[in-house]
Coordinates of C-alpha atoms and ligand atoms in Angstrom, one line a residue:
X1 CA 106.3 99.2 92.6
X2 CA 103.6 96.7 93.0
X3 CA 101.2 96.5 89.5
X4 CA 97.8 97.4 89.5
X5 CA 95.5 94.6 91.4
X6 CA 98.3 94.0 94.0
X7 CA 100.2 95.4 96.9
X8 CA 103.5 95.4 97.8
X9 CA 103.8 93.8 101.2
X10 CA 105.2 95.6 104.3
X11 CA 106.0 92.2 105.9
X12 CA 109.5 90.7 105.0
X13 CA 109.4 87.4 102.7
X14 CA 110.5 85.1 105.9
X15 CA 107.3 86.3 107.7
X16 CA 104.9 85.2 104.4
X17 CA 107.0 81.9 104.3
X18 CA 105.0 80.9 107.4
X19 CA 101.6 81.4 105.9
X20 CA 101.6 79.2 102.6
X21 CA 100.4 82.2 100.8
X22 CA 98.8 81.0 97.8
X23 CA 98.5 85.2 97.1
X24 CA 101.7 85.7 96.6
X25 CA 101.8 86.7 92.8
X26 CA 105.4 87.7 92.6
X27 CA 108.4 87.9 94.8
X28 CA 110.7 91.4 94.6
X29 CA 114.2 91.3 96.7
X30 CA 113.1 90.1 99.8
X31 CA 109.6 91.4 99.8
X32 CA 106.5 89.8 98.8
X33 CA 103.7 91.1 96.2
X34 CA 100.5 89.9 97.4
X35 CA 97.3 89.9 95.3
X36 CA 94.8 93.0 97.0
X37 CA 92.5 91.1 98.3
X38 CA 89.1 93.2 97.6
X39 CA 87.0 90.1 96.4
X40 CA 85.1 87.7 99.3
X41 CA 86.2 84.7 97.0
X42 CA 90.0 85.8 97.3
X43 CA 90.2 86.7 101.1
X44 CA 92.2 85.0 103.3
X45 CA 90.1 86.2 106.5
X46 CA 86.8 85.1 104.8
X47 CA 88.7 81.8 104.3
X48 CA 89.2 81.4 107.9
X49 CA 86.3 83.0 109.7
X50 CA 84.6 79.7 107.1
X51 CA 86.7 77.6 108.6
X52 CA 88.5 77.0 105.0
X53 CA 91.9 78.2 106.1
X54 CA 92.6 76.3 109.6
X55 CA 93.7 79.6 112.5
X56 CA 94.8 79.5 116.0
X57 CA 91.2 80.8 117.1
X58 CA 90.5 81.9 120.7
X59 CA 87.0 83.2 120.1
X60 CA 84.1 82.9 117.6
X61 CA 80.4 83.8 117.4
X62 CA 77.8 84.5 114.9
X63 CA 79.4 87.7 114.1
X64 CA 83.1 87.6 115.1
X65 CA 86.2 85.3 115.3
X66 CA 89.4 86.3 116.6
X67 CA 92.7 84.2 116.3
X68 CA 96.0 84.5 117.5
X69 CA 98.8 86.5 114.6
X70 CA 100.6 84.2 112.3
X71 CA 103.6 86.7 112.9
X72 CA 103.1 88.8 116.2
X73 CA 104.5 91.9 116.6
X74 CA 104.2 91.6 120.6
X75 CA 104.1 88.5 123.1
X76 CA 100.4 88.7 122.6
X77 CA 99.3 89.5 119.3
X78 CA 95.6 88.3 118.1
X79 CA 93.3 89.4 115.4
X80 CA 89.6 90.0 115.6
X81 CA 87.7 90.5 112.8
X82 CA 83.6 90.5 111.5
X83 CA 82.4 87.3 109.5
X84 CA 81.0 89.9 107.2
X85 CA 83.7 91.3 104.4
X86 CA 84.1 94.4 104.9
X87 CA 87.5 96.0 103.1
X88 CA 88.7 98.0 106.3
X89 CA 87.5 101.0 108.3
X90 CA 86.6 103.8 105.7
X91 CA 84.0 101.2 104.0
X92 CA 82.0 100.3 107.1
X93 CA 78.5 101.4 106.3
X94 CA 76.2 103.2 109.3
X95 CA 74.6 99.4 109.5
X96 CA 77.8 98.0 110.6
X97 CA 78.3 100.5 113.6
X98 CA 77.1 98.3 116.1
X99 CA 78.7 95.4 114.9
X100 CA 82.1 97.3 115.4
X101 CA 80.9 98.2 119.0
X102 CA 80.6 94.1 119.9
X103 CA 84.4 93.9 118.0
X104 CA 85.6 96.4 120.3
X105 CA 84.2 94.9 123.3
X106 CA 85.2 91.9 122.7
X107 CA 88.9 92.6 122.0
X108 CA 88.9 94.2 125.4
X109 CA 87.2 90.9 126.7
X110 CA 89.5 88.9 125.5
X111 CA 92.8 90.5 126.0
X112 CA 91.5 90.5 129.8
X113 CA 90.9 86.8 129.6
X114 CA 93.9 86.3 127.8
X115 CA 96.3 88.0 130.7
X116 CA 96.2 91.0 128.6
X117 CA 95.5 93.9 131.3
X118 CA 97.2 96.4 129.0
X119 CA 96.6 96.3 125.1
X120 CA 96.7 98.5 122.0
X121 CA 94.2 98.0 119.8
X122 CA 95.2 99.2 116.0
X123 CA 93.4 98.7 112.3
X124 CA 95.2 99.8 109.5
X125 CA 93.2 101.6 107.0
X126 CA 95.0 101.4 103.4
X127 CA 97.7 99.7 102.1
X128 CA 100.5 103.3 103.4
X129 CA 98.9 102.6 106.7
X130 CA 100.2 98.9 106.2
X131 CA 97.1 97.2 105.7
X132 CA 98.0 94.0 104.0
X133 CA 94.9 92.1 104.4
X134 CA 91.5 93.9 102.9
X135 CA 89.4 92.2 105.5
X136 CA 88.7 94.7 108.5
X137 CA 90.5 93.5 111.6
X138 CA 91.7 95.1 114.6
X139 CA 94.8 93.8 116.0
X140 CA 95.2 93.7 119.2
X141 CA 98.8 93.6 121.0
X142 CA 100.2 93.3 124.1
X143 CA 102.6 91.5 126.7
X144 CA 105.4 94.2 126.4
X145 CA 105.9 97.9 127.1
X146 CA 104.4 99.3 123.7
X147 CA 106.2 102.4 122.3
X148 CA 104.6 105.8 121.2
X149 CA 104.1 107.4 118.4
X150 CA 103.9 103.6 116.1
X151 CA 106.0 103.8 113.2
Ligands
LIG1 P1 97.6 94.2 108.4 O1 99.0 94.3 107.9 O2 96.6 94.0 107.2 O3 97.1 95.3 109.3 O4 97.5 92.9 109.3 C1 97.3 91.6 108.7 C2 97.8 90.6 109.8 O5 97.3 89.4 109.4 C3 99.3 90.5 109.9 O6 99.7 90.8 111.2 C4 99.6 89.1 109.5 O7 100.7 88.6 110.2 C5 98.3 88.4 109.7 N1 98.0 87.3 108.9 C6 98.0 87.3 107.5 N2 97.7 86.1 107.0 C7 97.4 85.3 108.1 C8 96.9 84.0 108.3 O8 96.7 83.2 107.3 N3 96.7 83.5 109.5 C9 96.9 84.3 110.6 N4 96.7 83.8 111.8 N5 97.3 85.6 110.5 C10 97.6 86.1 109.3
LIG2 ZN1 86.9 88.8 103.7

């Protein structure tokens, strides 16, 4: 079990090899623990929507950036996610509703522009639900038939 202050990671150790995880507190079998990521200071998606951490981005604006999956689960796999911290879905406050309306639209713009006529859009909520990162972001997949119900 991961200790207070961190997660255990869904992802299997070869996929966090790729992303020079300086969160990874502690390594258990062949799973990563990653520090829970609740603080701007500590957030990997805060990091790169600065421009600290360098991404794969295909879209930014004042308010958004999206990027392209460091380990895609489909042919296309990108993130978008708000410049603003915000932990995930149940902590968006009613000020942040529109702001999750122009993330929505977007993702559809941009899978369209991206040859991405069919998508699923997901955001894990919760570290069961497989969040890993605690920076809201909606992933959004595509490029293959895409099963039903997820796992
Ligand atoms: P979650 O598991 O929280 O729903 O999704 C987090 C996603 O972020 C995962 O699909 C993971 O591969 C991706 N990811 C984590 N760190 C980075 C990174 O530094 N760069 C990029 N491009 N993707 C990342
Ligand atoms: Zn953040």
């Amino acid at each position: 079990m991961a200790s207070p202050g961190t997660l255990q990671c869904r992802h299997k150790l070869d996929s966090y090899k790729k992303l020079k995880s300086n969160n990874i507190v502690k390594l258990k079998a062949d799973r990563c623990i990653i520090a829970k990521e609740t603080e701007m200071d500590d957030c990997i998606f805060c990091k790169i929507s600065q421009g600290v951490i360098p991404a794969n981005k295909l879209y930014e604006d004042d308010e958004v950036v999206a990027f392209w999956d460091l380990n895609p689960q489909a042919p296309k796999h990108f993130l978008i996610i708000p410049k603003k911290h915000v932990v995930g879905p149940a902590t968006l406050a009613p000020a942040d509703e529109a702001l999750m309306g122009r993330l929505t639209r977007r993702a559809a713009e941009l899978a369209t522009r991206h040859g991405i006529p069919d998508f699923r859009l997901v955001m894990n909520n919760g570290a069961k639900a497989g969040q890993s990162v605690f920076h809201l972001h909606m992933h959004v997949l595509g490029g293959r038939p895409l099963s039903w119900p997820p796992g």
